[in-house]
XYZ file of C-alpha atoms in Angstrom:
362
model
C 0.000 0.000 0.000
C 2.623 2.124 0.548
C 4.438 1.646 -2.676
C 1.242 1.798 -4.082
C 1.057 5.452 -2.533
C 4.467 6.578 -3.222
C 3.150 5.857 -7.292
C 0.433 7.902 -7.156
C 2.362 10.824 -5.290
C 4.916 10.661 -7.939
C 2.103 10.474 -11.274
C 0.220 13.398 -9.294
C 3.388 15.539 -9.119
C 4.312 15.052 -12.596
C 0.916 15.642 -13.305
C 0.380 19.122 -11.769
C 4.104 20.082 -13.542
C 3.108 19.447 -16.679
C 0.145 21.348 -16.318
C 2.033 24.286 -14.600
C 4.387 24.202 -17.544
C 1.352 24.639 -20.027
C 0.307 27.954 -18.511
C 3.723 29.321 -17.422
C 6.942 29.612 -19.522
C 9.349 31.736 -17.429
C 12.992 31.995 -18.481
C 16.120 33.826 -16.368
C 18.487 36.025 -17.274
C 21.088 33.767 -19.356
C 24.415 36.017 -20.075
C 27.999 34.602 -20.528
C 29.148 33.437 -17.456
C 26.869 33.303 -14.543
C 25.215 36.825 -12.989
C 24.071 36.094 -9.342
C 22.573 39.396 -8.767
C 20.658 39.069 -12.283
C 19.427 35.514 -11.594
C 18.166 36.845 -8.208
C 16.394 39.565 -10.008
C 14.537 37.227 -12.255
C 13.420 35.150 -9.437
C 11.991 38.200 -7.974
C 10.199 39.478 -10.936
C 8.825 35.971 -11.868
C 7.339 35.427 -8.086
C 6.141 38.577 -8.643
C 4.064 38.000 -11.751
C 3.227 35.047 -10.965
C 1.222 36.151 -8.031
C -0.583 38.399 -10.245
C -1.308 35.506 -12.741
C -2.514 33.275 -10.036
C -5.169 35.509 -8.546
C -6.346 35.868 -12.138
C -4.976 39.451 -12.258
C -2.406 39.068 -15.850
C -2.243 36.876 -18.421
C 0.584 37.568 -21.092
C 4.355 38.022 -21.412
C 6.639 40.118 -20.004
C 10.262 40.806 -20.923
C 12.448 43.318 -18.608
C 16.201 43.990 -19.764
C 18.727 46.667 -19.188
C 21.599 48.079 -20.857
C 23.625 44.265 -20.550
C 21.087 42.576 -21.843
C 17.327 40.514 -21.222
C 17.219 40.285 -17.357
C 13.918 38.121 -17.336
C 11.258 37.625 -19.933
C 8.308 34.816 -19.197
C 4.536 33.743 -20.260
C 1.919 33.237 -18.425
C -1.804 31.298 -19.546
C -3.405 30.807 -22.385
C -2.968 32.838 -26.316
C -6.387 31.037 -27.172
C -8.556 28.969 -24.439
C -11.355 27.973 -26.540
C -8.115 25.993 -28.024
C -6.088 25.598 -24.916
C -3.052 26.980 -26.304
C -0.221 28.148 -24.027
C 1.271 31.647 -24.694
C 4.642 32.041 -25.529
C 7.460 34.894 -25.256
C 6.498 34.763 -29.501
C 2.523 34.819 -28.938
C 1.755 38.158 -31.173
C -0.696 40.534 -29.566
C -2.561 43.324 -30.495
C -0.614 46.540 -29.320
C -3.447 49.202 -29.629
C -1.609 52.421 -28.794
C 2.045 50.965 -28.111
C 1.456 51.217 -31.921
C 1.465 55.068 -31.777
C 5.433 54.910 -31.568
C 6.270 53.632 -34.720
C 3.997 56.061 -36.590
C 5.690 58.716 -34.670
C 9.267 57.077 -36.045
C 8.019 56.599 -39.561
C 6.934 60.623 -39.287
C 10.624 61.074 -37.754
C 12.552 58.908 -40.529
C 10.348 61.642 -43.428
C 12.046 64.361 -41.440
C 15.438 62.883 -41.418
C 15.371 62.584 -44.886
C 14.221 65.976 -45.638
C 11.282 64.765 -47.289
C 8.684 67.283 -44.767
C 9.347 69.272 -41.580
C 7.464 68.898 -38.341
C 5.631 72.828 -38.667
C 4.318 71.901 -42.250
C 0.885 71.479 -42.591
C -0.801 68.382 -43.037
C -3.353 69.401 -45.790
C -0.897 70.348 -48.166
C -0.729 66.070 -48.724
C -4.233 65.879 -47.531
C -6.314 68.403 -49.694
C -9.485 66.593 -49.723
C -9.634 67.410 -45.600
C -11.763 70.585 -45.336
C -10.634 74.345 -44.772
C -10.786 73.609 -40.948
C -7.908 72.044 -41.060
C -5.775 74.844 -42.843
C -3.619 75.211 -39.802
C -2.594 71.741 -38.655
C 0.582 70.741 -38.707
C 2.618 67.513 -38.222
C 3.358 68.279 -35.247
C -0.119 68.728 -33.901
C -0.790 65.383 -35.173
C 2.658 64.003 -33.187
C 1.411 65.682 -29.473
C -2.058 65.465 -29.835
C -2.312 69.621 -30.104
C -4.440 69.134 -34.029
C -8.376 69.669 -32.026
C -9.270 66.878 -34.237
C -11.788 64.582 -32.580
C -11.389 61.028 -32.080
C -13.211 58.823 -34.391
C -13.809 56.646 -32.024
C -16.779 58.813 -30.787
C -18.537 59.687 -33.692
C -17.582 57.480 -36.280
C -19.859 54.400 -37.099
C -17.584 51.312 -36.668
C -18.015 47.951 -37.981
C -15.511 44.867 -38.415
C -12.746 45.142 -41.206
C -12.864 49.437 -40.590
C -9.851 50.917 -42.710
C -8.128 54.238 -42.568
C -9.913 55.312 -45.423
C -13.181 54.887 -43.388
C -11.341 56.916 -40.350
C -10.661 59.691 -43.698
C -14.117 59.632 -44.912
C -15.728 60.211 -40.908
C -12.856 62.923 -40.367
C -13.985 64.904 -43.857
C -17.537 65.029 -42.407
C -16.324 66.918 -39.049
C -17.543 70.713 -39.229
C -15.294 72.271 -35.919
C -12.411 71.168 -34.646
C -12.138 71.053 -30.800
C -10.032 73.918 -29.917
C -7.523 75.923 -32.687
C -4.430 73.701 -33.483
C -1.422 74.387 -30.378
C -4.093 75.468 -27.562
C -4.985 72.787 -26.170
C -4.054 68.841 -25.618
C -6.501 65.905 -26.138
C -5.344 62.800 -26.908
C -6.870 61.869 -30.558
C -6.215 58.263 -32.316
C -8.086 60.398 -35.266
C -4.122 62.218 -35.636
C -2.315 58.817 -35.968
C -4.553 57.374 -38.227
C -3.759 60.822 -40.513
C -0.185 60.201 -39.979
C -0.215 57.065 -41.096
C -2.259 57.670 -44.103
C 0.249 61.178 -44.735
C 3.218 58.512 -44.520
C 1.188 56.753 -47.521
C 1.284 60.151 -49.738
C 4.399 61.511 -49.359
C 6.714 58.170 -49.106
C 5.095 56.525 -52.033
C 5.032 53.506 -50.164
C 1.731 51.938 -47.883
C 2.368 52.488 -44.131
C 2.994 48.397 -43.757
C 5.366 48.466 -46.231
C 7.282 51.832 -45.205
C 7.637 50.696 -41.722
C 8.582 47.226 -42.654
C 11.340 48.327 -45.232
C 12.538 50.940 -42.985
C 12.018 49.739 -39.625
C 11.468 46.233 -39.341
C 13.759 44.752 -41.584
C 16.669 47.180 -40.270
C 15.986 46.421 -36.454
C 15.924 42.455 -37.378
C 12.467 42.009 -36.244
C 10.346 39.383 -38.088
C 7.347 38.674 -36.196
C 5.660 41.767 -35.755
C 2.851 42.338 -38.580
C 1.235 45.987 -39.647
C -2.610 44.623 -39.289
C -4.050 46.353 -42.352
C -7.053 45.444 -44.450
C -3.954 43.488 -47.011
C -2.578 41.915 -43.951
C -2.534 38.148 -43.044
C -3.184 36.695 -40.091
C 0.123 37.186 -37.468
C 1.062 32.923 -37.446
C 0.863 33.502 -33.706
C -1.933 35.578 -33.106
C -3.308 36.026 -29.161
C -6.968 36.393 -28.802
C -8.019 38.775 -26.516
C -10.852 38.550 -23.636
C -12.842 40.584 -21.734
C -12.223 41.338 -17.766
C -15.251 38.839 -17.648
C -13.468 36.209 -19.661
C -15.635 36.444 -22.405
C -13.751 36.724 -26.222
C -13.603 40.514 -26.978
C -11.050 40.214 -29.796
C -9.490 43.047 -32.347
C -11.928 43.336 -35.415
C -10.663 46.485 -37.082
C -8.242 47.275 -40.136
C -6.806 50.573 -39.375
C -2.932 51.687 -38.895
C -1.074 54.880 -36.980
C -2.955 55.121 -34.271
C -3.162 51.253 -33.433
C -2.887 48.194 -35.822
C 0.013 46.639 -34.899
C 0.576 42.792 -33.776
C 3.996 42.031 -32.031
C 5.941 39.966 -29.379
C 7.951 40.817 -26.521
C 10.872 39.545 -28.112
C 10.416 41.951 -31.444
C 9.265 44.891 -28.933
C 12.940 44.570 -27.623
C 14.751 44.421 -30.477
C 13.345 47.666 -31.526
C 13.834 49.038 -27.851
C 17.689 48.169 -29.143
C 17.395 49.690 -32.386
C 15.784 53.069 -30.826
C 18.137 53.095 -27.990
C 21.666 52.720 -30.846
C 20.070 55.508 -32.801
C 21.372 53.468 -35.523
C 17.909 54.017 -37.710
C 17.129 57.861 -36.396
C 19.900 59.981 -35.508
C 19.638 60.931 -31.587
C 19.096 64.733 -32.493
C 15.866 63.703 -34.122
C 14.937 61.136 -32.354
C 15.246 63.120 -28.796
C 12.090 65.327 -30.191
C 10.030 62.373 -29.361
C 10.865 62.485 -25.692
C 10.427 66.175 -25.063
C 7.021 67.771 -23.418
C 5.189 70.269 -25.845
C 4.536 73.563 -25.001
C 1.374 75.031 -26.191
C 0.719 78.405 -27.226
C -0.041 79.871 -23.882
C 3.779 78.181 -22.567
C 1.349 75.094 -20.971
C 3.427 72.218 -20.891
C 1.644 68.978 -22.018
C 4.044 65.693 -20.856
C 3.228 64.199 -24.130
C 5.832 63.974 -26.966
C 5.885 62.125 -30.504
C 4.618 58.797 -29.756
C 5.524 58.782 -26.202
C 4.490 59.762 -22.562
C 7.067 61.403 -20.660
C 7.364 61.428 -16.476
C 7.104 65.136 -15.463
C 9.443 63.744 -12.465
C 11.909 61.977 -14.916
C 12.415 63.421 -18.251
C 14.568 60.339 -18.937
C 11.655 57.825 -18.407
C 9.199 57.059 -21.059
C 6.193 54.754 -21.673
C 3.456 54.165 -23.547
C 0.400 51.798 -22.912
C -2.480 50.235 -24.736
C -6.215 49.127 -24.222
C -8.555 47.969 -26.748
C -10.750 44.694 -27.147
C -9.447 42.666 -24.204
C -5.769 43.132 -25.038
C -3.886 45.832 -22.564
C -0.294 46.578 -23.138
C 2.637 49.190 -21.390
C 6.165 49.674 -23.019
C 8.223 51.655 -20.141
C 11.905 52.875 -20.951
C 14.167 54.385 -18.644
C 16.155 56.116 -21.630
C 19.449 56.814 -19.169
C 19.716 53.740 -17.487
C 18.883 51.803 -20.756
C 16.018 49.728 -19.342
C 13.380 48.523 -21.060
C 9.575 46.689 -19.257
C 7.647 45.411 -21.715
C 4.380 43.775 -20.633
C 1.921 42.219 -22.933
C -2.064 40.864 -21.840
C -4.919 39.333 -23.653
C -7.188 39.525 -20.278
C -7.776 42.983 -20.008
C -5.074 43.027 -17.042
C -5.728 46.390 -14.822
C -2.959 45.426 -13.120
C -0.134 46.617 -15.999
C 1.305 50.001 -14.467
C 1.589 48.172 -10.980
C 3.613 45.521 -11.855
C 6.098 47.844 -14.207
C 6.087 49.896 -10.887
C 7.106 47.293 -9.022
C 9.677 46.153 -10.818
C 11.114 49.561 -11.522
C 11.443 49.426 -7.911
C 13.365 46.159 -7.927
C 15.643 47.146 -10.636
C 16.664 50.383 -9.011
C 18.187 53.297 -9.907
């Protein structure tokens, strides 16, 4: 009977491991030769997130690194659970505004090349926009300063929406918000312009732009520009509702959102952004600076990226749409990087990046 016992105890625990595995992939820091105060780190952040997971609080991946290198990147439940299938540190999700970055860049790589400048205005490429928007520039679209209203609240959605849907609602609008530079409002309706505006004046689509220009040159293979020509990503994440219910990305649009991508690609281009090897730092330092409206209000908002009114040299950016929430946090000095990536519509996001700032410390 014992022996008998001792079986079962040993079946059980295998059991419960193999089912642990299928919900939780969590790998250490791994650099040449071994890093005690790194692999004590990674314990710290996994039992951390893990907690979080257990309770029911995140579902998703995480990757945290710093100037040396990845100090902990893991995956926690399910990419699909009418399908049971475990996420991975590949499992592509939705990035909703984490997108808004790599408009921004694509806006920033035009500049670069002399091709516009940030004070032109927008409806010299967009003349089919009426006279309302005479005085917008590019860089009201950048820092939310245009008065343009967000489509999302008057525009009549439906599965498959395009930009050119998000063009024909913003032709219909009769008064802008406030006069371009007066005011800040945070508008997806600008990114989705941007996007198209990249379109016009490169030659190229927006998918193709970014992924000729961007992609390619950061090495990053996996992360897919979701627009109405777009394929499925090969590891797509479906996303769900607080409730659990499916609540998954339906839409077609790019710029302000419309990106799939991994914590392993988001890194990469972390990398790439932090070598200024693909925007020179001159330019690319516009992105982290406040704007300043036209009664000297500072907004803590740049090109693509929120900026810490405490820490000028910490950055973020976060997402939220259709189950999937997302948060991108650099600390631009230090060269640390939090990416964290959820299909469960995780609340939870900003506390566990603080948390971990806090463990990684200054």
């Amino acid at each position: 009977n014992d022996m008998f016992m001792k079986k079962i105890l040993v079946v059980s625990v295998k059991i419960v491991l193999l089912l642990f595995a299928g919900s939780i992939l969590y790998e250490g820091c791994k650099p040449k030769g071994r890093n005690v105060e790194n692999e004590d780190l990674a314990d710290k952040i996994n039992i951390l997130v893990s907690q979080h997971h257990e309770r029911g609080a995140f579902d998703g991946t995480i990757l945290v690194a710093d100037s040396s290198g990845i100090i902990f990147k893991g995956a926690y439940g399910l990419a699909n659970q009418e399908r049971n299938i475990p996420l991975t540190t590949e499992s592509q999700f939705y990035l909703a505004s984490v997108s808004k970055q790599f408009t921004a860049a694509a806006i920033l790589m035009l500049v670069q090349g002399g091709d516009i400048e940030l004070d032109e205005r927008i409806r010299t490429y967009l003349p089919e926009l009426p006279e309302i928007y005479q005085e917008i520039t590019f860089r009201n679209l950048l820092n939310h300063t245009s008065g343009i209203p967000d489509y999302y609240n008057f525009a009549k959605l439906f599965p498959g929406f395009t930009n050119s849907d998000v063009l024909n609602s913003l032709i219909t609008v009769e008064e802008l918000e406030f006069e371009p530079g007066t005011q800040y409002r945070y508008s997806n309706s600008g990114y989705v312009l941007l996007s198209i505006l990249v379109d016009r004046i490169s030659g190229f689509s927006f998918a193709n732009f970014i992924k000729e220009n961007a992609l390619q040159q950061a090495g990053i293979k996996n992360t897919i520009i979701y627009d109405q020509y777009a394929d499925a990503p090969e590891y797509r994440v479906t996303g769900y509702g607080t409730d659990g219910k499916l609540t998954d990305y339906k839409f077609r649009t790019t710029g302000g959102g419309g990106i799939f991508s991994n914590v392993e690609d988001l890194y990469k281009w972390h990398q790439t952004l932090s070598s200024y090897s693909l925007i020179n730092k001159d330019i690319m330092n516009l992105a982290y600076q406040p704007t300043t409206l036209k009664n000297s209000a500072i907004e803590y908002y740049g090109f693509g990226w929120f900026i810490d009114p405490d820490d000028p040299e910490h950055v973020m950016h976060d997402g939220n749409l259709e189950g999937f929430r997302t948060l991108f946090d650099r600390q631009l000095d230090a060269g640390t990087v939090i990416i964290l990536l959820s299909n469960n519509s995780s609340e939870y996001l900003e506390e566990i990046t603080s948390k971990i700032r806090r463990l990684l410390g200054p």
